[in-house]
Every structure is written in structure tokens, then in C-alpha cells.
GROMACS .gro file of C-alpha atoms in nm:
model
  418
    1UNK     CA    1  14.038  -0.486  -0.065
    2UNK     CA    2  13.881  -0.472  -0.412
    3UNK     CA    3  14.058  -0.773  -0.467
    4UNK     CA    4  13.912  -0.927  -0.231
    5UNK     CA    5  13.549  -0.852  -0.384
    6UNK     CA    6  13.645  -0.927  -0.728
    7UNK     CA    7  13.752  -1.322  -0.583
    8UNK     CA    8  13.479  -1.286  -0.424
    9UNK     CA    9  13.238  -1.178  -0.724
   10UNK     CA   10  13.386  -1.522  -0.932
   11UNK     CA   11  13.348  -1.741  -0.741
   12UNK     CA   12  13.020  -1.675  -0.623
   13UNK     CA   13  12.989  -1.651  -1.014
   14UNK     CA   14  13.102  -1.998  -0.967
   15UNK     CA   15  12.821  -2.128  -0.764
   16UNK     CA   16  12.616  -1.967  -0.949
   17UNK     CA   17  12.664  -2.071  -1.307
   18UNK     CA   18  12.919  -2.350  -1.253
   19UNK     CA   19  12.589  -2.657  -1.184
   20UNK     CA   20  12.369  -2.526  -1.529
   21UNK     CA   21  12.680  -2.551  -1.749
   22UNK     CA   22  12.815  -2.925  -1.535
   23UNK     CA   23  12.445  -3.051  -1.656
   24UNK     CA   24  12.505  -2.886  -2.065
   25UNK     CA   25  12.849  -3.067  -2.075
   26UNK     CA   26  12.731  -3.383  -1.942
   27UNK     CA   27  12.423  -3.387  -2.171
   28UNK     CA   28  12.590  -3.260  -2.510
   29UNK     CA   29  12.856  -3.525  -2.389
   30UNK     CA   30  12.572  -3.822  -2.264
   31UNK     CA   31  12.373  -3.755  -2.612
   32UNK     CA   32  12.667  -3.794  -2.816
   33UNK     CA   33  12.743  -4.180  -2.646
   34UNK     CA   34  12.451  -4.287  -2.560
   35UNK     CA   35  12.471  -4.577  -2.845
   36UNK     CA   36  12.855  -4.623  -2.781
   37UNK     CA   37  12.800  -4.705  -2.420
   38UNK     CA   38  12.442  -4.909  -2.509
   39UNK     CA   39  12.223  -4.757  -2.245
   40UNK     CA   40  11.867  -4.912  -2.298
   41UNK     CA   41  11.536  -4.701  -2.356
   42UNK     CA   42  11.410  -4.790  -2.029
   43UNK     CA   43  11.797  -4.556  -1.921
   44UNK     CA   44  11.711  -4.314  -2.153
   45UNK     CA   45  11.387  -4.252  -2.042
   46UNK     CA   46  11.559  -4.138  -1.712
   47UNK     CA   47  11.799  -3.913  -1.814
   48UNK     CA   48  11.525  -3.752  -2.033
   49UNK     CA   49  11.332  -3.689  -1.679
   50UNK     CA   50  11.591  -3.680  -1.450
   51UNK     CA   51  11.765  -3.440  -1.618
   52UNK     CA   52  11.511  -3.168  -1.685
   53UNK     CA   53  11.469  -3.219  -1.259
   54UNK     CA   54  11.837  -3.104  -1.214
   55UNK     CA   55  11.695  -2.814  -1.427
   56UNK     CA   56  11.413  -2.753  -1.213
   57UNK     CA   57  11.552  -2.792  -0.886
   58UNK     CA   58  11.860  -2.553  -1.028
   59UNK     CA   59  11.535  -2.276  -1.148
   60UNK     CA   60  11.396  -2.325  -0.797
   61UNK     CA   61  11.779  -2.294  -0.568
   62UNK     CA   62  11.835  -2.013  -0.740
   63UNK     CA   63  11.533  -1.818  -0.619
   64UNK     CA   64  11.610  -1.911  -0.263
   65UNK     CA   65  11.719  -1.600   0.020
   66UNK     CA   66  11.910  -1.932   0.104
   67UNK     CA   67  12.138  -1.875  -0.172
   68UNK     CA   68  12.353  -1.607  -0.110
   69UNK     CA   69  12.402  -1.619   0.257
   70UNK     CA   70  12.790  -1.789   0.328
   71UNK     CA   71  12.655  -1.975   0.645
   72UNK     CA   72  12.490  -2.306   0.548
   73UNK     CA   73  12.124  -2.399   0.659
   74UNK     CA   74  11.859  -2.680   0.618
   75UNK     CA   75  11.703  -2.574   0.261
   76UNK     CA   76  12.092  -2.439   0.213
   77UNK     CA   77  12.185  -2.846   0.295
   78UNK     CA   78  11.873  -3.057   0.071
   79UNK     CA   79  12.025  -2.869  -0.218
   80UNK     CA   80  12.335  -3.028  -0.212
   81UNK     CA   81  12.256  -3.365  -0.108
   82UNK     CA   82  11.967  -3.331  -0.331
   83UNK     CA   83  12.124  -3.205  -0.680
   84UNK     CA   84  12.456  -3.518  -0.540
   85UNK     CA   85  12.175  -3.816  -0.583
   86UNK     CA   86  12.068  -3.657  -0.883
   87UNK     CA   87  12.428  -3.656  -0.988
   88UNK     CA   88  12.477  -3.992  -0.884
   89UNK     CA   89  12.196  -4.140  -1.084
   90UNK     CA   90  12.252  -4.002  -1.357
   91UNK     CA   91  12.597  -4.117  -1.376
   92UNK     CA   92  12.517  -4.462  -1.334
   93UNK     CA   93  12.324  -4.382  -1.693
   94UNK     CA   94  12.554  -4.241  -1.808
   95UNK     CA   95  12.930  -4.160  -1.655
   96UNK     CA   96  12.967  -3.819  -1.844
   97UNK     CA   97  12.684  -3.664  -1.623
   98UNK     CA   98  12.952  -3.673  -1.272
   99UNK     CA   99  13.045  -3.294  -1.421
  100UNK     CA  100  12.782  -3.201  -1.245
  101UNK     CA  101  12.875  -3.411  -0.983
  102UNK     CA  102  13.210  -3.213  -0.991
  103UNK     CA  103  13.079  -2.829  -0.834
  104UNK     CA  104  13.004  -3.049  -0.533
  105UNK     CA  105  13.370  -3.031  -0.413
  106UNK     CA  106  13.303  -2.611  -0.475
  107UNK     CA  107  13.048  -2.553  -0.266
  108UNK     CA  108  12.998  -2.799  -0.061
  109UNK     CA  109  13.115  -2.585   0.292
  110UNK     CA  110  12.928  -2.312   0.209
  111UNK     CA  111  12.615  -2.531   0.134
  112UNK     CA  112  12.619  -2.806   0.417
  113UNK     CA  113  12.713  -2.813   0.790
  114UNK     CA  114  13.006  -2.919   0.934
  115UNK     CA  115  12.777  -3.241   1.018
  116UNK     CA  116  12.734  -3.291   0.696
  117UNK     CA  117  13.041  -3.227   0.478
  118UNK     CA  118  13.229  -3.524   0.477
  119UNK     CA  119  12.956  -3.784   0.389
  120UNK     CA  120  12.885  -3.505   0.077
  121UNK     CA  121  13.223  -3.499   0.002
  122UNK     CA  122  13.189  -3.847  -0.026
  123UNK     CA  123  12.895  -3.895  -0.257
  124UNK     CA  124  13.047  -3.694  -0.523
  125UNK     CA  125  13.367  -3.922  -0.483
  126UNK     CA  126  13.219  -4.148  -0.499
  127UNK     CA  127  12.980  -4.061  -0.855
  128UNK     CA  128  13.314  -3.874  -1.011
  129UNK     CA  129  13.547  -4.207  -0.940
  130UNK     CA  130  13.319  -4.408  -1.035
  131UNK     CA  131  13.295  -4.196  -1.409
  132UNK     CA  132  13.676  -4.226  -1.439
  133UNK     CA  133  13.648  -4.585  -1.352
  134UNK     CA  134  13.406  -4.677  -1.658
  135UNK     CA  135  13.076  -4.632  -1.440
  136UNK     CA  136  12.893  -4.736  -1.205
  137UNK     CA  137  12.838  -4.998  -1.145
  138UNK     CA  138  13.249  -5.103  -1.182
  139UNK     CA  139  13.265  -5.456  -1.382
  140UNK     CA  140  13.449  -5.729  -1.240
  141UNK     CA  141  13.778  -5.759  -1.000
  142UNK     CA  142  13.957  -5.507  -1.180
  143UNK     CA  143  13.713  -5.212  -1.259
  144UNK     CA  144  13.668  -5.260  -0.822
  145UNK     CA  145  14.029  -5.249  -0.797
  146UNK     CA  146  14.027  -4.866  -1.057
  147UNK     CA  147  13.713  -4.767  -0.857
  148UNK     CA  148  13.867  -4.850  -0.548
  149UNK     CA  149  14.232  -4.686  -0.606
  150UNK     CA  150  14.083  -4.379  -0.819
  151UNK     CA  151  13.819  -4.306  -0.530
  152UNK     CA  152  14.138  -4.323  -0.223
  153UNK     CA  153  14.267  -4.072  -0.483
  154UNK     CA  154  13.978  -3.791  -0.456
  155UNK     CA  155  13.960  -3.880  -0.035
  156UNK     CA  156  14.317  -3.782  -0.007
  157UNK     CA  157  14.249  -3.501  -0.247
  158UNK     CA  158  14.012  -3.368  -0.029
  159UNK     CA  159  14.139  -3.450   0.272
  160UNK     CA  160  14.461  -3.187   0.183
  161UNK     CA  161  14.267  -2.889   0.008
  162UNK     CA  162  13.954  -2.959   0.328
  163UNK     CA  163  14.320  -2.872   0.544
  164UNK     CA  164  14.454  -2.614   0.319
  165UNK     CA  165  14.044  -2.453   0.300
  166UNK     CA  166  14.016  -2.451   0.734
  167UNK     CA  167  14.401  -2.303   0.720
  168UNK     CA  168  14.286  -2.057   0.457
  169UNK     CA  169  13.946  -1.985   0.658
  170UNK     CA  170  14.151  -1.928   0.990
  171UNK     CA  171  14.345  -1.742   0.769
  172UNK     CA  172  14.047  -1.476   0.643
  173UNK     CA  173  13.901  -1.496   1.001
  174UNK     CA  174  14.207  -1.399   1.149
  175UNK     CA  175  14.226  -1.097   0.896
  176UNK     CA  176  13.910  -0.994   0.859
  177UNK     CA  177  13.921  -0.935   1.313
  178UNK     CA  178  14.225  -0.748   1.234
  179UNK     CA  179  14.083  -0.550   0.995
  180UNK     CA  180  13.793  -0.519   1.225
  181UNK     CA  181  14.050  -0.453   1.490
  182UNK     CA  182  14.288  -0.164   1.329
  183UNK     CA  183  13.903  -0.021   1.257
  184UNK     CA  184  13.828  -0.020   1.561
  185UNK     CA  185  14.192   0.177   1.664
  186UNK     CA  186  14.132   0.434   1.349
  187UNK     CA  187  13.863   0.546   1.534
  188UNK     CA  188  13.926   0.572   1.813
  189UNK     CA  189  14.238   0.736   1.731
  190UNK     CA  190  14.016   0.930   1.563
  191UNK     CA  191  13.837   1.006   1.819
  192UNK     CA  192  14.124   1.062   2.059
  193UNK     CA  193  14.251   1.351   1.765
  194UNK     CA  194  13.976   1.567   1.776
  195UNK     CA  195  13.886   1.533   2.116
  196UNK     CA  196  14.291   1.637   2.120
  197UNK     CA  197  14.196   1.893   1.833
  198UNK     CA  198  13.913   2.002   2.081
  199UNK     CA  199  14.141   2.047   2.400
  200UNK     CA  200  14.443   2.210   2.199
  201UNK     CA  201  14.184   2.489   2.085
  202UNK     CA  202  14.040   2.562   2.461
  203UNK     CA  203  14.344   2.567   2.560
  204UNK     CA  204  14.446   2.830   2.333
  205UNK     CA  205  14.190   3.021   2.419
  206UNK     CA  206  14.255   2.980   2.783
  207UNK     CA  207  14.625   3.148   2.783
  208UNK     CA  208  14.519   3.353   2.505
  209UNK     CA  209  14.295   3.469   2.802
  210UNK     CA  210  14.559   3.442   3.054
  211UNK     CA  211  14.786   3.624   2.858
  212UNK     CA  212  14.570   3.895   2.823
  213UNK     CA  213  14.481   3.940   3.225
  214UNK     CA  214  14.867   3.934   3.269
  215UNK     CA  215  14.918   4.216   3.028
  216UNK     CA  216  14.676   4.394   3.208
  217UNK     CA  217  14.793   4.382   3.537
  218UNK     CA  218  15.115   4.450   3.402
  219UNK     CA  219  15.014   4.765   3.224
  220UNK     CA  220  14.776   4.855   3.570
  221UNK     CA  221  15.137   4.803   3.737
  222UNK     CA  222  15.286   4.977   3.488
  223UNK     CA  223  15.117   5.288   3.471
  224UNK     CA  224  15.094   5.315   3.830
  225UNK     CA  225  15.482   5.295   3.813
  226UNK     CA  226  15.475   5.598   3.636
  227UNK     CA  227  15.172   5.866   3.561
  228UNK     CA  228  15.038   5.754   3.942
  229UNK     CA  229  15.397   5.780   4.157
  230UNK     CA  230  15.428   6.088   3.947
  231UNK     CA  231  15.106   6.319   4.039
  232UNK     CA  232  15.173   6.157   4.375
  233UNK     CA  233  15.462   6.360   4.382
  234UNK     CA  234  15.399   6.610   4.194
  235UNK     CA  235  15.035   6.683   4.456
  236UNK     CA  236  15.337   6.684   4.777
  237UNK     CA  237  15.555   6.968   4.604
  238UNK     CA  238  15.227   7.152   4.545
  239UNK     CA  239  15.150   7.136   4.897
  240UNK     CA  240  15.418   7.244   5.005
  241UNK     CA  241  15.386   7.540   4.772
  242UNK     CA  242  15.009   7.585   4.889
  243UNK     CA  243  15.123   7.568   5.250
  244UNK     CA  244  15.452   7.772   5.339
  245UNK     CA  245  15.520   8.161   5.272
  246UNK     CA  246  15.816   8.167   5.176
  247UNK     CA  247  15.860   8.288   4.720
  248UNK     CA  248  16.202   8.050   4.761
  249UNK     CA  249  16.046   7.804   4.899
  250UNK     CA  250  15.734   7.799   4.707
  251UNK     CA  251  15.965   7.863   4.372
  252UNK     CA  252  16.189   7.535   4.435
  253UNK     CA  253  15.976   7.286   4.476
  254UNK     CA  254  15.717   7.406   4.196
  255UNK     CA  255  16.066   7.347   4.032
  256UNK     CA  256  15.994   7.025   4.143
  257UNK     CA  257  15.702   6.972   3.992
  258UNK     CA  258  15.756   7.136   3.719
  259UNK     CA  259  16.018   6.825   3.600
  260UNK     CA  260  15.834   6.560   3.773
  261UNK     CA  261  15.566   6.637   3.589
  262UNK     CA  262  15.797   6.625   3.230
  263UNK     CA  263  15.955   6.308   3.394
  264UNK     CA  264  15.558   6.172   3.415
  265UNK     CA  265  15.532   6.291   3.041
  266UNK     CA  266  15.795   6.111   2.962
  267UNK     CA  267  15.769   5.817   3.093
  268UNK     CA  268  15.410   5.786   2.996
  269UNK     CA  269  15.497   5.862   2.619
  270UNK     CA  270  15.796   5.563   2.706
  271UNK     CA  271  15.558   5.360   2.840
  272UNK     CA  272  15.283   5.348   2.514
  273UNK     CA  273  15.604   5.339   2.270
  274UNK     CA  274  15.748   4.975   2.501
  275UNK     CA  275  15.657   5.013   2.885
  276UNK     CA  276  16.045   5.087   2.953
  277UNK     CA  277  16.151   5.264   3.164
  278UNK     CA  278  16.247   5.587   3.077
  279UNK     CA  279  16.586   5.637   3.303
  280UNK     CA  280  16.675   5.280   3.162
  281UNK     CA  281  16.728   5.477   2.810
  282UNK     CA  282  17.041   5.567   2.751
  283UNK     CA  283  17.158   5.393   3.103
  284UNK     CA  284  17.260   5.079   3.362
  285UNK     CA  285  17.054   4.967   3.583
  286UNK     CA  286  17.324   5.107   3.900
  287UNK     CA  287  17.285   5.447   3.707
  288UNK     CA  288  16.901   5.436   3.688
  289UNK     CA  289  16.903   5.314   4.038
  290UNK     CA  290  17.147   5.562   4.233
  291UNK     CA  291  16.969   5.922   3.996
  292UNK     CA  292  16.619   5.734   4.132
  293UNK     CA  293  16.720   5.715   4.511
  294UNK     CA  294  16.882   6.037   4.465
  295UNK     CA  295  16.546   6.223   4.291
  296UNK     CA  296  16.359   6.038   4.613
  297UNK     CA  297  16.562   6.170   4.901
  298UNK     CA  298  16.563   6.447   4.668
  299UNK     CA  299  16.133   6.545   4.664
  300UNK     CA  300  16.121   6.347   5.063
  301UNK     CA  301  16.402   6.457   5.249
  302UNK     CA  302  16.437   6.195   5.407
  303UNK     CA  303  16.812   6.070   5.361
  304UNK     CA  304  16.882   5.750   5.123
  305UNK     CA  305  17.249   5.544   5.009
  306UNK     CA  306  17.241   5.384   4.742
  307UNK     CA  307  17.498   5.060   4.706
  308UNK     CA  308  17.635   4.802   4.416
  309UNK     CA  309  17.770   4.497   4.561
  310UNK     CA  310  17.994   4.259   4.337
  311UNK     CA  311  18.063   4.256   4.000
  312UNK     CA  312  17.834   4.497   3.717
  313UNK     CA  313  17.703   4.333   3.465
  314UNK     CA  314  17.405   4.469   3.165
  315UNK     CA  315  17.110   4.253   3.255
  316UNK     CA  316  16.853   4.179   3.012
  317UNK     CA  317  16.579   4.449   3.018
  318UNK     CA  318  16.310   4.265   3.174
  319UNK     CA  319  16.511   4.171   3.454
  320UNK     CA  320  16.594   4.555   3.483
  321UNK     CA  321  16.335   4.727   3.457
  322UNK     CA  322  16.157   4.464   3.693
  323UNK     CA  323  16.363   4.567   3.939
  324UNK     CA  324  16.397   4.912   3.903
  325UNK     CA  325  16.027   4.918   3.986
  326UNK     CA  326  16.087   4.726   4.269
  327UNK     CA  327  16.224   4.981   4.383
  328UNK     CA  328  16.003   5.253   4.252
  329UNK     CA  329  15.738   5.138   4.469
  330UNK     CA  330  15.935   5.029   4.737
  331UNK     CA  331  16.014   5.328   4.805
  332UNK     CA  332  15.713   5.547   4.764
  333UNK     CA  333  15.554   5.307   4.973
  334UNK     CA  334  15.822   5.409   5.225
  335UNK     CA  335  15.764   5.833   5.179
  336UNK     CA  336  15.347   5.693   5.254
  337UNK     CA  337  15.359   5.507   5.522
  338UNK     CA  338  15.707   5.448   5.717
  339UNK     CA  339  15.775   5.794   5.771
  340UNK     CA  340  16.135   5.697   5.797
  341UNK     CA  341  16.445   5.913   5.842
  342UNK     CA  342  16.734   5.702   5.687
  343UNK     CA  343  16.649   5.370   5.380
  344UNK     CA  344  16.891   5.228   5.266
  345UNK     CA  345  16.872   5.029   4.837
  346UNK     CA  346  17.198   4.824   4.799
  347UNK     CA  347  17.196   4.674   4.474
  348UNK     CA  348  17.433   4.345   4.420
  349UNK     CA  349  17.504   4.121   4.165
  350UNK     CA  350  17.620   3.739   4.353
  351UNK     CA  351  17.716   3.453   4.060
  352UNK     CA  352  17.331   3.320   3.845
  353UNK     CA  353  17.090   3.585   3.977
  354UNK     CA  354  17.086   3.903   4.171
  355UNK     CA  355  16.933   4.065   4.427
  356UNK     CA  356  16.840   4.472   4.613
  357UNK     CA  357  16.761   4.518   4.897
  358UNK     CA  358  16.590   4.804   5.025
  359UNK     CA  359  16.577   4.929   5.435
  360UNK     CA  360  16.389   5.136   5.630
  361UNK     CA  361  16.419   5.312   5.961
  362UNK     CA  362  16.043   5.324   5.976
  363UNK     CA  363  15.762   5.213   6.196
  364UNK     CA  364  15.733   4.897   6.024
  365UNK     CA  365  15.394   4.696   6.038
  366UNK     CA  366  15.257   4.293   6.095
  367UNK     CA  367  15.364   4.125   5.752
  368UNK     CA  368  15.135   3.859   5.872
  369UNK     CA  369  14.840   4.140   5.922
  370UNK     CA  370  14.632   4.073   5.519
  371UNK     CA  371  14.708   4.389   5.354
  372UNK     CA  372  14.446   4.602   5.202
  373UNK     CA  373  14.484   4.752   4.860
  374UNK     CA  374  14.434   5.164   4.919
  375UNK     CA  375  14.177   5.364   4.758
  376UNK     CA  376  14.493   5.578   4.583
  377UNK     CA  377  14.482   5.285   4.392
  378UNK     CA  378  14.847   5.121   4.498
  379UNK     CA  379  14.966   4.783   4.443
  380UNK     CA  380  15.233   4.750   4.682
  381UNK     CA  381  15.385   4.432   4.820
  382UNK     CA  382  15.118   4.253   4.609
  383UNK     CA  383  15.261   4.432   4.288
  384UNK     CA  384  15.680   4.404   4.376
  385UNK     CA  385  15.642   4.035   4.501
  386UNK     CA  386  15.393   3.949   4.107
  387UNK     CA  387  15.653   4.148   3.911
  388UNK     CA  388  15.982   3.934   4.066
  389UNK     CA  389  15.815   3.624   4.061
  390UNK     CA  390  15.720   3.741   3.698
  391UNK     CA  391  16.038   3.694   3.582
  392UNK     CA  392  16.128   3.337   3.850
  393UNK     CA  393  16.183   3.543   4.148
  394UNK     CA  394  16.061   3.582   4.446
  395UNK     CA  395  16.011   3.812   4.681
  396UNK     CA  396  16.068   3.917   5.033
  397UNK     CA  397  15.932   4.118   5.327
  398UNK     CA  398  16.094   4.157   5.734
  399UNK     CA  399  15.927   4.433   5.922
  400UNK     CA  400  15.755   4.453   6.335
  401UNK     CA  401  15.628   4.721   6.441
  402UNK     CA  402  15.857   4.988   6.490
  403UNK     CA  403  16.151   4.806   6.376
  404UNK     CA  404  16.127   4.953   6.096
  405UNK     CA  405  16.088   4.708   5.693
  406UNK     CA  406  16.324   4.531   5.472
  407UNK     CA  407  16.206   4.463   5.099
  408UNK     CA  408  16.427   4.136   4.966
  409UNK     CA  409  16.351   4.091   4.586
  410UNK     CA  410  16.614   3.784   4.378
  411UNK     CA  411  16.628   3.747   4.075
  412UNK     CA  412  16.820   3.553   3.803
  413UNK     CA  413  17.130   3.685   3.650
  414UNK     CA  414  16.993   3.703   3.264
  415UNK     CA  415  17.273   3.868   3.011
  416UNK     CA  416  17.146   4.112   2.791
  417UNK     CA  417  17.086   4.008   2.479
  418UNK     CA  418  17.334   4.100   2.223
   0.00000   0.00000   0.00000
């Protein structure tokens, strides 16, 4: 772009000062050859009048605002034709003034409208051809023949250079349009990038907010599964102590309440550290589930059985913790609501997934009925389902009033990272 601007500036200088230079060269050569050519006194006086007139005409044009416009106007056409006519008249008096006519080849396309362009170039060509053939008018048949030949050459050059100029102008217009289109595309692209940046920032904020909300839900569920359930068990044991007159039985339930308090304290510390269940700290999932079911049966007096099927594989910590929490919540719901006499928990390894089934023979309920979250803060079925879905699993519930309840969780079998 800088090179194009530099070339345009040089052409502007040629168009601005070229007529003065060519008029000066013609005047100097004409003055030096007046006697050789044999100019008469009248011709010399005419030259002395025309040269200052052309100079004043150029000075007038230099002050016109149309001089810097690239589009022809009536004023610019008048300027060109008057200058060409003056060059023709001066070349008639002295052939060396044809230098002024040559300027017309360089600025005709900027000064003349299309309908006058050929006529203006023809006038310049006639003037120059006449000067090169020995002056106007040609003398004799030979002079006219030479003039005609030179004029044909000039017209041929005008045609060739006119064609090349037209192609160059077309290429320039195409480049200008392409550059304008690229600028519009770049502007649109920048706007799109700005919009994408704003959208990306908005998505980051939304993702951060969603992550915070999900973490809050997870923390609430962890606290519910550890402290809330532990405290519920402690309260149940202390209620038995308060209502029994048997010291031995009271001591037994106090010991259970103490064990639950220690267990809940450990869970709380563990949750603060990394939110992983204490039961999985030193044991695999089957052992942790079996221990959880056994301890729950001892606390509630409900007969409970734990079964493992399939080939046991080490599970990812998040998968194992999710299944353990689902069992804890399901057993807690059974103890509070089901009134069951028997409960069974089955952990099944089935190829690329793990299933967990918790069944009881309690009073059951209608799964289609709206479940209202209790004031005790339980998360119930929604909490278990959310846990399963968090690791791309699912949870289903089958129950009928008086027919017990079956909770089934299916999660991907993701092996433990080694």
C-alpha cells in the first residue's frame, strides 16, 4: 500500500508540474530556432502572446479544486481542450512547442469524459505528428505522407496504451474491491472474535457457577450421609437408653452411640480432608458395603444380608464412594420409613457396568406420588439419583404399598487408577 501511495504521489507531481516544464522546454527551443525556422514577425508576436496566455491558464487551473479530483468534470474538459488547442497553435508557429501537446497523453483520462477522450487524444496526436513531420501544415505530398504515417503510428500507440490502461484500471478496481471486501471481512471477523471472547467469558462464568452449585450439592449430600445419619443413629440409641430399665441393655446402646459418635467424627474429619468415605480408606467396596450392612442391621435389629456376584474388580474412588453413599441413604430410608423385617443388598459386577440392588419387605409406597423432602433434611431418592447421574449412571425405584421397595443403581465400571 505504501508503494502504491508513492507511485500515485509521483504521478500527481508529473500532472501538476509537467505542463510548466514542457512549456518551458518548448519556449527555450523555439526561441533558439526562430531564425533557423524562419518565423515571421507576426508569428513571433503571436508566440509572445500565446506563451503567457498558456502560463496564466495553467496558473488558473492550479488553483481549481477540480485539479485534485480523479473524476473528469466539465471544467477539467475545458482546461484540457483549451490547452491542447493552444499547443496546436504554438506548434503551428514552431514545431518545438509540440512538447506541450505531449502532456495530453498523460492526463487525458483524468480530465476528459469518455465521450471526449478519443477526440482529445487525436488532437494531441495530430499536433505531435505534425511537429515530427517538419511542422504544420505539411509541405508537399511527401510531407503529407510522412505526417500521415506518423499520425498512424501515434494512433496505434494510443490504441495499444489505451487498452493497457483500461486493463490496468480494471485490475485496480478489482484490487480495490477485493481490499474493501477483505477489510469488511476482517471487520466482521474481529466482531465475531470479540463476540466469541465475550461468549467464552460468559460460558466460563456459567461453568464456574454451575461447578459451585454442583459442589454445594455434593457437599450437602456428603454431610447428610456422614454427620446427619450418624447423629440420627446416636439419637436412636440414646432414646433406647432413656426408655429401658435394663442397665445391661442401656450400656449396650450407649456403647453403640459412642461408636457411632466416633465413626461420625472420623467421617467429618475425612470429609474435610477429601470427602471420601472412611469405610473405603482401608477396604475395597465389597468389604465396606458388607461392614456397613452388618453395622446397620445391628443398630436397627432388621435382618440384612449382603451378596456379591460376578468378578470383583477395583473401582475408581468416585464410583466406589457413590455406590457406598447410595447404600447408606437407602438403608437410612428403610430404617426411617419402611418398617421392614428383612433387607437385602446385592453388588453385581456385570462386564462394563456395576449394579447395586437394595430390597426390603417393608410397607412400600407409590413412586409416582410426589415426594416431599422432610424437615429432617433427608435427600432421599432425588439425592441417590443425582449421585448416580453424576457418574453417568442411573437409578430406578420399584415399590407398591404393602409390597416393599427395590432400589437399583447402574453405573459404569470404571477401574481404579493405578
